[in-house]
Structure formats: structure tokens, C-alpha cells
Amino acid sequence: MNETASSDDKTRRDFLLLSTITVGAVGAGLAAWPFVDVMNPAADTLALSTTEVDLAPIEVGQSITVVWQGRPVFIRYRTAAEIKEAEAVALSDLIDPQADKDRVQKPEWLIMVGICTHLGCIPLGQKANDPKGEFGGWFCPCHGSHYDTSGRIRKGPAPKNLVVPAYTFLTDTTIKIG
Amino acid sequence: MSNKFLENPVIKWIEYRLPVFSFINESVGSGYPTPKNLNYWWNFGSLAGIVLAIMVATGIVLAMNYTPHVDYAFESVERIMRDVNYGWLMRYIHMNGGSMFFIVVYIHLFRGMYYGSYKKPRELLWIIGIIIFLTMMATAFMGYVLPWGQQSFWAATVITNLFSAIPLIGEYIVTWLWGGFSVDNPTLNRFYAFHYLLPFVLFGLVFVHLWALHVHKSNNPLGIDIKGPQDTIPFHPYYTMKDLFGLGVFLIFFMFFVFFAPNFFGEPDNYIKANPMVTPTHIVPEWYFLPSYAVLRAVPDIWFISAKLGGVIGMFGFTLVLLLLPWLDRSPVRSAQFRPIYRQFFWVFVADCFILGWVGANTPDAVFYGIPFLWIGRVATVYYFGHILVLIPLISILEKPKTLPDSISAAVTAKGAAPDTAQGAAE
């Protein structure tokens, strides 16, 4: 009688201990989450997450840089020659294979985040007299990455093509990025 | 501490309730027995502590005049330089103090490696030291961001982007670190908060470091244990005086930079306000990060690990691998003085660290007499890890150490000195 009671007592103790620890750990985890999430982007930061751009003043062959989420976005009105050059590249020649048509909604408008995918520098090539690298697109001066006229990585340490952000054409000449 | 002092009724009254005076006496006073043969390399621990105190003292007055906002940070630093009374002095001491801190700590680390101070029973003391070093690096990095110059901004961008190399969750971690979608006001604010917090964490870690130190006492140039009172002298007045003398010499060196070359360790680009739209053509970290920066850039694509991820692993591994040192070095002899092979490789290792620093200061596509820096960096990186992970264990097993002296006292006093081990007698 006594033995049964004590072994019952033992399993009951174990159960109580384990369930207390489990519930305690879940509670501690839940209490810790706000302290983690408080460091994520705040509502006002998120509210600035879209940018509208009027494309009408941009001429063929010209590039502009706009700010989206504090980052530069390159918008290039590509010439027919640049589009042809970008489309003609074989996918097997690319470090991060992606067809030009998958990087644009309208072939003449190339829109991408102007941040080198290596370590976050801003590539050169937006201004007419900037170095444009060996592939006629952009060149990152920090560690020497070359991008082509579709913003794809062709040579250098960057692992990925320049990122194409989500954007929609609101009208023929206005876009909303984000 | 004299008995007369402890017999003072007020001191006695306090001591009975809070034994603070005997605690001080046994920590840094005449009640703390210290090996009698410590040389000047043993000054750098206390120097590091003093630099930490100088950094906190100058930091707090800078904080009273600094504004952690992207629109005002750069201007508030300029105001400190021009308008605040002695603001220029406070800032130059703080700025150069960061470099001094690393110089002192690097010497302290190399001293530990040369004299085998990390070996049993001081493994935890060593590990706490490495944690202190990591905390220092985080503090220095975040402090460098605060003036919000071009180098500040792009250092913050490049270093936080390193975390994007972590598979799957990397991008989320970077956004979380930034509190936004790029390095911006939220990032500056939290870096300021951490830069203020971490020095106090450092104080706590230093306390634990000293606690561990005082259990088994200081190592010494001979690397043999204290065998009795004849091997020691009281910390006060002998080493308090010696530390103070060293402090004087160190302050001459420190103040030379503060007064005559305050921007020697800095980058001129950091006097241009941060511009998120333009990257400076040549980004370099502060000099004390150059060796690990060289490792970051030296790693190529290896199998399925991209160069970016590999570089990040290498950069963090550069410091973390030191944690294993007490177990990689299997030699029972601590001091390199009695280890003829290890002693030579130690100096090769020091040279290798300097080479890595030199590589880190150059662009990777630069060339030195026909040899690309990239390859110099790769060879030096392989040597660095090879030294710690392969050479140290191998040497410690194969090398035949010289005969150790019987005791510290026998080796360093004229009475008991064998002629070839009397080097410490000058103490």
C-alpha cells in the first residue's frame, strides 16, 4: 500500500515538474517575443515602404535614382541597343542566370534596387560619365563587381543580380515601387 | 594596508559591517601575493582597465552633447569639436582611446599566448578574456557609427550586411538589426543605446576576469606555479608602482596622438556627412579590424559555401578559434621561454597577423610586386588557422621543452640562480 502510494507520488511529482517547466518555458518565450519584435521596423517606418515615381521627364538613355525605403532605386530608360544587348546574352554565360524579360515589365524600363549584392555599396553607372564596367551597365567600386545592361552580375565577387523590387505601373508613365 | 589604518575606529566600524577595505587589500593591496618576476608585458592588463575607465569618463561627457538622430548626429559632433568647452579634447581622447584600447589588448593577448597564460588552471580566465575582446569589438564598431560620417554609415552598412550571408533567415536578421530597410535613424538610435550599455557589461566581465585571475594568481614569465611565499612579493607597493610607471609611459604615447596627430587612426572621409546614395570609393574599417577584414575577403567559394558566407564564417572564426587554445596546446610547459620550437612559430604568427592587417588595408585587386593582395591574404589566412589548429597541437606534442627551474625564487634571485635562467633578476 505504502509502496504504491510513493511510486504514484513519484510519477505525479515528475508530471507536475515537467508540466510546470514546460508551461514556464512557453510563458518565458512569449514574454521574450516583444523584446525581440520591438527591434523590427516600426509602423511609421513601414508606412514609408512605397514610393511613387513619375517617369514622364526621363529621356531615352537616361537614368534616375529615387529613394525607396531609404535605399536607392535605379530607373533606367534603356535604349534599343541596350535592350538588344541584354536579351542576346546566353543564360549559360551568367553567374546568376535570369532572362532579361524576367527582370522587366516593359523592356525599356529597367527598375532595380541600386545596392550591390556583395556587401551593400552603391554601384556607379547612373551618370553619363560614370564608369559602367566591362558589360556596359554598372560597376561597383568597392570590390569590383560588373553588372550588364540588365543589372545582372557578370564579373566580380557579388553573388546575385541587382534586385528587382516589386512595382506596378499605375499609368503608362507612373510607377509605384513597393 | 597598514594595521594602523585598519585600527581607525571609523574604518573598523565599516569593516565590521562591509569588509570592503580587506577586499581591496586582498585584490590590489599588500594582501595580494604576486609572482616576484613579472616583466613589463604584465603591465597591459591594468592598462586595459585604465583605458576602459578613461573611455567611460570621456564617453559620458560626450553623451551629454551628442544627438543620436540622422539629421543632427554629424552636426552635434562638430558642435562638440567647436563650441563645447574642451569638447575637442574629450572627443580626441575618446576617439584615440579606442585605438589605444585595442593596442593594449592586442599586446595583452599576445603576451598570454607567448607565456601560455591560457593553460590549466586559467582556461576560463582566458575564455572570459576573449568574451571581453568580442564585447569590445562590438562596442567599438557601434561607436564608430555614431558620428554619422561617410565611413560610419558605410561601415555600418557593410558589417550589418554580413549577416545576410546566414542562409534562409539572413535577410530578416538584417532588417531586424536595422529596424528598417536600410541603415537609418532607428539603426543609429539603437547603436547609441548599445554603445552606452556595453561598457558597463565590460566592467562586469572585467570583474569576473579579475575574480578568476585572483583564484590562481598571475602567471609569470617562467610559467611555473608559485610554490610558496618566497616566490611572491605584495602587489602593493611593488606592482602598483610598476603599473603606475607603465601608465606614465603609456600616457605619453597616448597623448602624443591626442595632441599632435588626433586623426592619425581615422579616415578623412568620416568628416563628410553620411550619404546613403553615394558610396566612398575605398571603404576601410578601423585599423584594429583590418586582419579580420582581410580574412573576410580572402575566402573563395568552397564547395557549396559561397564566398560571402565563407568569408563571414572566417571573419568570426578568426577570433572564436582562440577559445579553443587551452585544449589545442597540449604542452605541459606554459612559457615559450622553455619551448624552443613554439617560440619561433609564435613570432611567425605575430608577423602573420601584421601581414593580414596590411592586406586588409589594401583593395583586393591591388598588386604587390606582381603578387595580388588577394593571394597574399589567402596564404596568410591559411597560415593563421593552420597555426592555431594544426601547428600548435603538433608542436606541443613533438617538441622537447627545456628543463624548468625548480622555483621562481630559485630562478630569479642571485642566491638560487642558475646562470642561464637569471633573466628575471633585473626585476
Coordinates of C-alpha atoms in Angstrom, one line a residue:
Chain A
M1 CA 0.0 0.0 0.0
N2 CA 2.7 2.3 1.1
E3 CA 4.9 1.4 -1.9
T4 CA 2.1 2.1 -4.4
A5 CA 1.4 5.4 -2.8
S6 CA 5.1 6.5 -3.0
S7 CA 5.5 5.4 -6.7
D8 CA 2.3 7.1 -7.6
D9 CA 3.6 10.1 -5.8
K10 CA 6.8 10.0 -7.8
T11 CA 5.1 9.9 -11.2
R12 CA 2.8 12.6 -10.1
R13 CA 5.8 14.7 -8.9
D14 CA 7.5 14.1 -12.3
F15 CA 4.4 15.1 -14.2
L16 CA 4.0 18.3 -12.1
L17 CA 7.6 19.2 -12.5
L18 CA 7.7 18.6 -16.3
S19 CA 4.4 20.4 -17.0
T20 CA 5.5 23.4 -14.8
I21 CA 8.8 23.7 -16.6
T22 CA 7.0 23.4 -20.0
V23 CA 4.4 26.0 -19.2
G24 CA 7.1 28.2 -17.7
A25 CA 9.3 27.9 -20.8
V26 CA 6.3 28.7 -23.1
G27 CA 5.5 31.7 -20.9
A28 CA 9.1 33.0 -20.9
G29 CA 9.2 32.6 -24.6
L30 CA 6.0 34.6 -25.1
A31 CA 7.3 37.3 -22.8
A32 CA 10.6 37.4 -24.6
W33 CA 9.0 37.9 -28.1
P34 CA 8.0 41.6 -27.6
F35 CA 11.7 42.3 -26.7
V36 CA 12.7 40.8 -30.0
D37 CA 10.0 42.3 -32.1
V38 CA 10.4 45.8 -30.7
M39 CA 13.6 46.0 -32.8
N40 CA 11.8 45.2 -36.1
P41 CA 10.7 48.1 -38.3
A42 CA 8.1 50.3 -36.6
A43 CA 4.7 51.2 -38.1
D44 CA 5.9 54.6 -39.4
T45 CA 8.9 53.1 -41.0
L46 CA 6.7 50.5 -42.7
A47 CA 4.3 53.3 -43.8
L48 CA 7.1 54.8 -45.9
S49 CA 7.5 51.5 -47.6
T50 CA 6.1 52.6 -51.0
T51 CA 7.3 55.3 -53.4
E52 CA 5.6 56.7 -56.5
V53 CA 7.7 57.9 -59.4
D54 CA 6.7 59.9 -62.5
L55 CA 8.6 58.6 -65.4
A56 CA 7.5 61.2 -68.0
P57 CA 10.5 63.6 -67.7
I58 CA 13.1 60.8 -68.3
E59 CA 14.5 60.6 -71.7
V60 CA 15.8 57.6 -73.6
G61 CA 19.2 56.5 -72.4
Q62 CA 18.8 58.5 -69.2
S63 CA 18.9 57.1 -65.6
I64 CA 17.5 58.5 -62.4
T65 CA 17.9 57.4 -58.8
V66 CA 15.0 57.5 -56.5
V67 CA 14.8 56.8 -52.8
W68 CA 12.6 53.8 -51.6
Q69 CA 12.7 52.7 -48.0
G70 CA 15.9 54.7 -47.6
R71 CA 17.6 52.8 -50.4
P72 CA 18.5 54.0 -53.9
V73 CA 16.4 52.6 -56.8
F74 CA 17.9 52.8 -60.2
I75 CA 15.4 53.6 -63.0
R76 CA 16.9 53.4 -66.5
Y77 CA 15.1 54.2 -69.7
R78 CA 17.0 51.8 -71.8
T79 CA 18.0 52.4 -75.5
A80 CA 17.1 49.8 -78.1
A81 CA 20.7 48.8 -78.4
E82 CA 20.9 48.2 -74.6
I83 CA 17.8 46.0 -74.6
K84 CA 19.1 44.0 -77.6
E85 CA 22.4 43.5 -75.8
A86 CA 20.7 42.3 -72.6
E87 CA 18.4 40.0 -74.5
A88 CA 21.1 38.5 -76.6
V89 CA 23.1 37.1 -73.6
A90 CA 23.0 33.3 -73.3
L91 CA 21.8 32.2 -69.9
S92 CA 24.8 29.9 -69.6
D93 CA 27.1 32.9 -69.6
L94 CA 25.5 34.3 -66.4
I95 CA 26.6 33.8 -62.8
D96 CA 23.0 34.2 -61.6
P97 CA 21.0 33.0 -64.7
Q98 CA 17.9 35.1 -65.3
A99 CA 16.5 36.2 -68.7
D100 CA 16.2 39.9 -69.3
K101 CA 12.4 39.6 -69.9
D102 CA 12.0 38.2 -66.3
R103 CA 13.7 41.3 -64.9
V104 CA 11.4 44.0 -66.6
Q105 CA 7.7 44.6 -67.0
K106 CA 8.3 46.8 -70.0
P107 CA 11.6 46.2 -71.8
E108 CA 12.5 49.9 -72.0
W109 CA 12.2 50.5 -68.2
L110 CA 14.8 48.7 -66.1
I111 CA 13.9 49.3 -62.4
M112 CA 16.1 47.8 -59.7
V113 CA 17.5 48.4 -56.2
G114 CA 20.9 50.2 -56.7
I115 CA 22.7 48.2 -54.0
C116 CA 25.5 45.8 -54.8
T117 CA 24.5 42.3 -53.7
H118 CA 28.0 41.7 -52.4
L119 CA 28.2 44.0 -49.3
G120 CA 25.7 46.8 -50.0
C121 CA 27.7 49.5 -51.8
I122 CA 26.1 51.7 -54.5
P123 CA 27.4 50.8 -57.9
L124 CA 28.4 53.5 -60.4
G125 CA 26.9 53.9 -63.8
Q126 CA 23.9 56.2 -63.3
K127 CA 25.6 59.3 -64.5
A128 CA 26.7 59.7 -68.2
N129 CA 30.4 60.0 -67.3
D130 CA 30.4 57.2 -64.7
P131 CA 32.4 54.0 -65.3
K132 CA 29.9 51.4 -66.4
G133 CA 32.1 48.3 -66.2
E134 CA 33.0 45.8 -68.8
F135 CA 29.4 45.0 -69.7
G136 CA 28.1 48.5 -70.2
G137 CA 25.8 48.5 -67.2
W138 CA 27.1 49.3 -63.6
F139 CA 30.3 48.9 -61.8
C140 CA 30.7 48.7 -58.0
P141 CA 33.9 50.5 -56.9
C142 CA 34.1 48.8 -53.5
H143 CA 35.1 45.3 -54.5
G144 CA 34.9 45.4 -58.3
S145 CA 31.6 43.8 -59.4
H146 CA 30.5 44.4 -63.0
Y147 CA 26.8 44.4 -64.0
D148 CA 25.4 44.3 -67.5
T149 CA 22.6 46.4 -69.1
S150 CA 20.0 44.2 -67.4
G151 CA 21.7 44.7 -64.0
R152 CA 22.9 41.1 -63.9
I153 CA 26.2 40.2 -62.2
R154 CA 28.8 39.2 -64.8
K155 CA 32.1 39.5 -63.1
G156 CA 33.4 40.1 -59.5
P157 CA 32.5 39.0 -56.0
A158 CA 28.8 39.8 -55.9
P159 CA 26.8 36.5 -55.9
K160 CA 23.4 37.8 -57.3
N161 CA 21.9 40.1 -59.9
L162 CA 20.8 43.6 -58.7
V163 CA 17.4 43.1 -57.1
V164 CA 14.3 44.0 -59.0
P165 CA 11.8 45.4 -56.4
A166 CA 8.0 44.8 -56.6
Y167 CA 6.5 47.7 -58.6
T168 CA 3.3 48.4 -60.6
F169 CA 2.6 50.7 -63.4
L170 CA -0.2 53.0 -62.1
T171 CA -0.4 54.7 -65.5
D172 CA 1.8 54.5 -68.6
T173 CA 4.2 57.0 -67.0
T174 CA 3.9 56.5 -63.3
I175 CA 5.0 53.6 -61.1
K176 CA 4.6 52.6 -57.5
I177 CA 7.5 50.8 -56.0
G178 CA 6.9 48.5 -53.1
Chain B
M1 CA 47.4 48.1 4.1
S2 CA 48.9 49.1 7.4
N3 CA 47.4 47.9 10.6
K4 CA 47.2 51.5 11.8
F5 CA 44.7 52.2 9.1
L6 CA 42.6 49.2 10.0
E7 CA 42.6 50.2 13.6
N8 CA 41.0 53.5 13.0
P9 CA 37.6 53.3 14.7
V10 CA 35.6 54.5 11.7
I11 CA 37.4 52.1 9.3
K12 CA 36.8 49.3 11.9
W13 CA 33.1 50.2 12.1
I14 CA 32.7 50.0 8.4
E15 CA 34.9 46.9 8.0
Y16 CA 32.9 45.0 10.6
R17 CA 29.7 45.6 8.5
L18 CA 31.1 45.6 5.0
P19 CA 34.6 44.2 4.7
V20 CA 35.4 46.5 1.7
F21 CA 38.9 47.5 2.9
S22 CA 40.2 44.0 3.3
F23 CA 38.6 43.2 0.0
I24 CA 40.6 46.0 -1.7
N25 CA 43.7 45.0 0.2
E26 CA 43.4 41.4 -0.9
S27 CA 42.7 42.4 -4.6
V28 CA 45.2 45.1 -5.3
G29 CA 46.9 45.8 -2.0
S30 CA 49.6 44.4 0.1
G31 CA 47.5 41.4 0.9
Y32 CA 47.7 40.1 -2.7
P33 CA 50.8 38.0 -3.3
T34 CA 52.1 38.3 -6.8
P35 CA 54.9 36.4 -8.6
K36 CA 58.1 38.4 -8.0
N37 CA 59.3 38.0 -11.6
L38 CA 56.6 39.8 -13.6
N39 CA 58.1 41.7 -16.5
Y40 CA 56.7 44.8 -18.3
W41 CA 54.4 42.7 -20.5
W42 CA 52.3 42.2 -17.4
N43 CA 51.5 45.9 -17.3
F44 CA 49.0 45.7 -20.1
G45 CA 46.1 44.1 -18.2
S46 CA 45.9 47.0 -15.7
L47 CA 46.5 49.5 -18.6
A48 CA 43.4 48.0 -20.4
G49 CA 41.4 48.6 -17.2
I50 CA 42.6 52.2 -17.0
V51 CA 41.8 52.8 -20.7
L52 CA 38.2 51.5 -20.1
A53 CA 37.8 54.0 -17.2
I54 CA 39.1 56.8 -19.5
M55 CA 36.7 55.8 -22.2
V56 CA 33.7 55.8 -19.8
A57 CA 34.7 59.2 -18.3
T58 CA 35.1 60.9 -21.7
G59 CA 32.1 59.0 -23.2
I60 CA 29.7 60.3 -20.6
V61 CA 30.5 63.9 -21.2
L62 CA 30.3 63.3 -25.0
A63 CA 26.9 61.7 -24.5
M64 CA 25.7 64.9 -22.8
N65 CA 26.4 66.8 -26.0
Y66 CA 25.6 64.2 -28.7
T67 CA 22.3 63.8 -30.5
P68 CA 21.6 60.3 -31.9
H69 CA 19.5 61.4 -34.9
V70 CA 20.4 61.2 -38.5
D71 CA 19.7 64.9 -39.0
Y72 CA 21.7 66.1 -36.0
A73 CA 24.4 63.5 -35.2
F74 CA 27.1 64.8 -37.5
E75 CA 26.4 68.4 -36.6
S76 CA 26.3 67.6 -32.9
V77 CA 29.8 66.1 -33.2
E78 CA 31.0 69.2 -35.0
R79 CA 29.5 71.3 -32.2
I80 CA 31.4 69.2 -29.6
M81 CA 34.6 70.0 -31.6
R82 CA 34.0 73.7 -31.9
D83 CA 31.6 75.1 -29.3
V84 CA 31.7 72.8 -26.2
N85 CA 34.4 73.7 -23.7
Y86 CA 37.2 71.2 -24.2
G87 CA 34.8 69.2 -26.3
W88 CA 37.6 68.7 -28.9
L89 CA 39.8 67.2 -26.1
M90 CA 37.1 64.9 -24.8
R91 CA 36.4 63.6 -28.4
Y92 CA 40.0 63.2 -29.4
I93 CA 40.8 61.3 -26.2
H94 CA 37.7 59.1 -26.7
M95 CA 38.5 58.6 -30.4
N96 CA 42.2 57.7 -30.0
G97 CA 41.3 55.9 -26.7
G98 CA 39.5 53.3 -28.9
S99 CA 42.7 52.7 -30.8
M100 CA 44.8 52.6 -27.6
F101 CA 42.4 50.1 -26.1
F102 CA 43.0 47.7 -29.0
I103 CA 46.8 48.2 -29.0
V104 CA 46.9 47.4 -25.3
V105 CA 44.5 44.5 -25.5
Y106 CA 46.3 43.0 -28.6
I107 CA 49.6 43.1 -26.6
H108 CA 47.8 41.6 -23.6
L109 CA 46.5 38.8 -25.9
F110 CA 49.9 38.1 -27.5
R111 CA 51.5 38.1 -24.0
G112 CA 49.0 35.4 -22.9
M113 CA 49.9 33.4 -26.0
Y114 CA 53.7 33.7 -25.5
Y115 CA 53.7 32.8 -21.8
G116 CA 50.9 30.2 -22.1
S117 CA 48.7 32.1 -19.6
Y118 CA 45.6 30.3 -21.1
K119 CA 46.7 26.9 -19.8
K120 CA 45.3 25.0 -16.8
P121 CA 44.1 26.3 -14.4
R122 CA 43.5 29.5 -16.3
E123 CA 41.3 28.3 -19.2
L124 CA 38.2 30.2 -18.0
L125 CA 40.2 33.3 -17.3
W126 CA 41.3 33.1 -21.0
I127 CA 37.8 32.5 -22.3
I128 CA 36.4 35.4 -20.3
G129 CA 39.1 37.5 -21.8
I130 CA 38.1 36.5 -25.3
I131 CA 34.5 37.4 -24.5
I132 CA 35.7 40.8 -23.2
F133 CA 37.5 41.2 -26.5
L134 CA 34.4 40.3 -28.6
T135 CA 32.3 42.8 -26.5
M136 CA 34.9 45.4 -27.0
M137 CA 34.8 44.9 -30.8
A138 CA 31.0 45.3 -30.8
T139 CA 31.3 48.4 -28.7
A140 CA 34.0 49.9 -30.9
F141 CA 32.0 49.2 -34.1
M142 CA 28.8 50.8 -32.8
G143 CA 30.8 53.8 -31.5
Y144 CA 32.4 54.3 -34.9
V145 CA 28.9 54.6 -36.4
L146 CA 27.7 57.4 -34.1
P147 CA 29.5 60.5 -35.8
W148 CA 27.4 59.6 -38.9
G149 CA 30.1 60.4 -41.4
Q150 CA 30.6 58.5 -44.7
Q151 CA 32.8 55.8 -43.2
S152 CA 30.5 55.5 -40.2
F153 CA 27.5 54.9 -42.5
W154 CA 29.1 52.5 -44.9
A155 CA 30.9 50.6 -42.2
A156 CA 27.5 50.0 -40.6
T157 CA 26.1 49.0 -44.0
V158 CA 28.8 46.6 -44.9
I159 CA 29.1 45.0 -41.5
T160 CA 25.3 44.6 -40.9
N161 CA 25.1 43.2 -44.5
L162 CA 27.4 40.4 -43.4
F163 CA 24.5 38.8 -41.5
S164 CA 22.6 38.5 -44.8
A165 CA 25.0 35.7 -45.6
I166 CA 23.2 33.5 -43.0
P167 CA 21.1 31.0 -45.0
L168 CA 17.3 31.4 -45.0
I169 CA 16.8 33.9 -42.2
G170 CA 19.7 36.3 -43.1
E171 CA 17.6 39.0 -44.7
Y172 CA 15.2 39.0 -41.8
I173 CA 18.1 39.3 -39.3
V174 CA 19.5 42.3 -41.2
T175 CA 16.1 44.1 -41.2
W176 CA 15.8 43.3 -37.5
L177 CA 19.2 44.8 -36.8
W178 CA 18.4 47.9 -38.8
G179 CA 14.9 48.4 -37.6
G180 CA 14.1 49.4 -41.1
F181 CA 15.1 48.6 -44.7
S182 CA 18.5 50.3 -44.6
V183 CA 20.9 51.8 -42.1
D184 CA 18.8 54.7 -40.9
N185 CA 17.6 56.6 -37.9
P186 CA 16.4 53.5 -36.0
T187 CA 19.8 51.9 -36.5
L188 CA 21.6 55.0 -35.2
N189 CA 19.4 55.1 -32.1
R190 CA 19.9 51.5 -31.1
F191 CA 23.6 51.6 -31.8
Y192 CA 23.8 54.6 -29.4
A193 CA 21.9 52.7 -26.8
F194 CA 24.1 49.7 -27.1
H195 CA 27.3 51.8 -27.2
Y196 CA 26.3 53.3 -23.9
L197 CA 25.3 49.9 -22.4
L198 CA 28.2 47.7 -23.4
P199 CA 31.0 49.4 -21.5
F200 CA 29.1 48.6 -18.3
V201 CA 28.8 45.0 -19.5
L202 CA 32.6 45.2 -20.0
F203 CA 33.0 46.3 -16.4
G204 CA 31.1 43.3 -15.2
L205 CA 33.1 41.0 -17.4
V206 CA 36.4 42.5 -16.2
F207 CA 35.3 41.9 -12.6
V208 CA 34.7 38.2 -13.4
H209 CA 38.1 38.2 -15.3
L210 CA 39.8 39.5 -12.2
W211 CA 37.9 37.2 -9.9
A212 CA 39.2 34.2 -11.9
L213 CA 42.7 35.7 -12.0
H214 CA 42.8 36.1 -8.2
V215 CA 42.0 32.4 -7.6
H216 CA 45.2 31.1 -9.1
K217 CA 47.1 34.4 -9.2
S218 CA 49.0 35.8 -12.1
N219 CA 51.0 33.6 -14.5
N220 CA 54.6 34.7 -14.8
P221 CA 57.4 34.8 -17.4
L222 CA 58.7 31.4 -16.3
G223 CA 55.2 29.9 -16.4
I224 CA 55.8 27.8 -13.3
D225 CA 53.5 27.8 -10.3
I226 CA 54.0 29.8 -7.1
K227 CA 55.4 27.3 -4.6
G228 CA 55.5 29.5 -1.5
P229 CA 55.8 33.0 0.0
Q230 CA 59.5 33.2 -1.2
D231 CA 58.2 33.3 -4.8
T232 CA 55.9 36.3 -4.3
I233 CA 56.0 40.0 -3.4
P234 CA 53.0 42.0 -2.3
F235 CA 51.0 43.7 -5.1
H236 CA 51.2 46.9 -3.3
P237 CA 53.6 48.8 -3.3
Y238 CA 55.6 46.8 -5.8
Y239 CA 53.3 46.3 -8.7
T240 CA 51.1 49.4 -8.0
M241 CA 54.3 51.4 -8.5
K242 CA 55.4 49.5 -11.5
D243 CA 51.9 49.8 -13.1
L244 CA 51.9 53.5 -12.4
F245 CA 55.2 53.9 -14.1
G246 CA 54.0 52.0 -17.1
L247 CA 50.9 54.1 -17.1
G248 CA 53.1 57.2 -17.3
V249 CA 55.0 55.9 -20.3
F250 CA 51.7 54.8 -22.0
L251 CA 50.0 58.2 -21.4
I252 CA 53.0 59.9 -23.2
F253 CA 52.3 57.7 -26.2
F254 CA 48.5 58.1 -26.0
M255 CA 48.7 61.9 -25.5
F256 CA 51.1 62.3 -28.4
F257 CA 48.3 61.2 -30.7
V258 CA 45.6 63.2 -28.9
F259 CA 47.5 66.4 -29.2
F260 CA 49.8 66.1 -32.2
A261 CA 48.1 63.6 -34.6
P262 CA 44.5 63.2 -33.4
N263 CA 43.2 61.9 -36.8
F264 CA 46.1 59.6 -37.4
F265 CA 44.0 56.5 -36.8
G266 CA 40.9 57.9 -38.6
E267 CA 39.7 58.2 -42.1
P268 CA 39.3 61.7 -43.7
D269 CA 36.0 60.6 -45.3
N270 CA 34.4 60.4 -41.9
Y271 CA 34.4 64.2 -41.9
I272 CA 31.9 64.1 -44.8
K273 CA 28.3 63.6 -43.6
A274 CA 26.7 60.2 -44.3
N275 CA 25.1 60.0 -47.7
P276 CA 23.1 56.8 -48.3
M277 CA 23.2 57.4 -52.0
V278 CA 26.9 57.6 -52.5
T279 CA 29.5 55.0 -51.5
P280 CA 33.1 56.3 -50.9
T281 CA 35.4 54.7 -53.4
H282 CA 37.6 53.0 -50.8
I283 CA 35.9 51.6 -47.7
V284 CA 38.3 50.5 -45.0
P285 CA 37.4 49.5 -41.4
E286 CA 39.3 50.9 -38.4
W287 CA 42.8 49.5 -38.3
Y288 CA 42.1 47.1 -35.4
F289 CA 39.6 45.3 -37.7
L290 CA 41.9 45.1 -40.7
P291 CA 43.2 41.5 -40.0
S292 CA 39.7 40.0 -39.8
Y293 CA 38.6 42.1 -42.7
A294 CA 41.4 40.6 -44.8
V295 CA 40.1 37.1 -43.8
L296 CA 36.6 38.1 -44.8
R297 CA 37.7 39.0 -48.3
A298 CA 40.2 36.1 -48.7
V299 CA 37.8 33.2 -48.6
P300 CA 36.7 32.0 -52.1
D301 CA 33.7 29.8 -53.0
I302 CA 34.3 26.4 -51.3
W303 CA 32.2 23.5 -52.4
F304 CA 28.6 24.6 -51.5
I305 CA 29.6 27.5 -49.3
S306 CA 29.5 30.8 -51.1
A307 CA 32.4 33.2 -50.8
K308 CA 30.2 35.6 -48.9
L309 CA 29.1 33.1 -46.3
G310 CA 32.6 31.5 -46.1
G311 CA 34.1 35.0 -45.6
V312 CA 31.7 35.7 -42.7
I313 CA 32.5 32.3 -41.1
G314 CA 36.2 33.0 -41.5
M315 CA 35.9 36.5 -40.0
F316 CA 34.1 35.4 -36.9
G317 CA 36.2 32.2 -36.7
F318 CA 39.3 34.5 -36.6
T319 CA 38.5 35.4 -33.0
L320 CA 36.4 32.5 -31.9
V321 CA 39.1 29.9 -32.7
L322 CA 41.1 31.4 -29.9
L323 CA 38.6 30.0 -27.4
L324 CA 40.0 26.5 -28.2
L325 CA 43.6 27.4 -27.5
P326 CA 43.7 25.9 -24.0
W327 CA 42.8 22.5 -25.4
L328 CA 44.7 22.7 -28.7
D329 CA 48.0 23.3 -26.9
R330 CA 48.8 20.1 -25.1
S331 CA 52.3 21.1 -23.9
P332 CA 52.5 21.0 -20.1
V333 CA 55.1 23.8 -20.2
R334 CA 53.5 27.3 -20.2
S335 CA 56.2 29.7 -21.0
A336 CA 57.6 29.9 -24.6
Q337 CA 60.9 30.6 -22.9
F338 CA 61.3 26.9 -22.4
R339 CA 59.7 25.9 -25.7
P340 CA 62.4 26.5 -28.4
I341 CA 60.2 25.5 -31.4
Y342 CA 56.9 27.1 -30.3
R343 CA 58.8 30.3 -29.6
Q344 CA 59.9 30.7 -33.2
F345 CA 56.5 29.9 -34.6
F346 CA 54.9 32.4 -32.2
W347 CA 56.8 35.2 -33.9
V348 CA 55.8 33.9 -37.3
F349 CA 52.2 34.1 -36.0
V350 CA 52.7 37.7 -34.9
A351 CA 54.1 38.5 -38.3
D352 CA 51.2 36.8 -40.0
C353 CA 48.7 38.9 -38.1
F354 CA 50.6 42.1 -39.2
I355 CA 50.5 40.8 -42.8
L356 CA 46.8 40.2 -42.6
G357 CA 46.4 43.8 -41.3
W358 CA 48.4 45.1 -44.2
V359 CA 46.3 43.1 -46.7
G360 CA 43.1 44.4 -45.1
A361 CA 44.2 48.0 -45.7
N362 CA 44.6 47.4 -49.4
T363 CA 42.0 46.8 -52.1
P364 CA 41.7 43.1 -53.0
D365 CA 42.6 43.8 -56.7
A366 CA 45.7 45.7 -55.8
V367 CA 49.1 44.1 -56.6
F368 CA 52.3 44.0 -54.6
Y369 CA 55.4 43.4 -56.9
G370 CA 53.3 41.3 -59.2
I371 CA 51.6 39.3 -56.3
P372 CA 47.9 40.1 -56.0
F373 CA 46.9 41.1 -52.4
L374 CA 44.1 38.6 -52.7
W375 CA 46.6 35.7 -52.7
I376 CA 48.8 37.2 -50.0
G377 CA 45.6 37.4 -47.9
R378 CA 44.7 33.8 -48.7
V379 CA 48.1 32.4 -47.8
A380 CA 48.1 34.5 -44.6
T381 CA 44.6 33.3 -43.7
V382 CA 45.6 29.7 -44.2
Y383 CA 48.6 30.2 -42.0
Y384 CA 46.6 31.9 -39.3
F385 CA 44.1 29.0 -38.9
G386 CA 46.9 26.4 -39.7
H387 CA 49.0 27.8 -36.9
I388 CA 46.2 27.6 -34.3
L389 CA 44.5 24.4 -35.4
V390 CA 47.5 22.3 -36.7
L391 CA 50.9 23.7 -35.7
I392 CA 50.1 24.5 -32.0
P393 CA 48.8 20.9 -31.3
L394 CA 51.6 19.3 -33.3
I395 CA 54.4 21.3 -31.8
S396 CA 53.0 20.8 -28.3
I397 CA 53.3 17.0 -28.8
L398 CA 56.6 16.8 -30.7
E399 CA 58.7 19.5 -29.1
K400 CA 61.1 18.6 -26.3
P401 CA 60.9 21.5 -23.8
K402 CA 63.9 22.8 -21.9
T403 CA 64.3 21.9 -18.2
L404 CA 62.1 24.1 -16.0
P405 CA 63.7 25.9 -13.0
D406 CA 62.8 24.5 -9.5
S407 CA 61.0 27.6 -8.5
I408 CA 60.5 31.3 -9.3
S409 CA 62.7 32.2 -6.4
A410 CA 65.5 29.9 -7.4
A411 CA 65.5 31.2 -10.9
V412 CA 65.4 34.9 -10.3
T413 CA 67.3 35.6 -7.1
A414 CA 71.1 35.8 -7.1
K415 CA 71.2 33.2 -4.3
G416 CA 69.5 30.4 -6.1
A417 CA 70.0 31.4 -9.7
A418 CA 71.3 29.1 -12.3
P419 CA 73.4 31.3 -14.6
D420 CA 71.3 30.7 -17.8
T421 CA 67.9 31.4 -16.3
A422 CA 68.7 34.5 -14.4
Q423 CA 67.0 36.8 -16.9
G424 CA 64.4 37.9 -14.3
A425 CA 66.9 39.1 -11.8
A426 CA 66.7 42.7 -13.2
E427 CA 63.3 42.8 -11.6

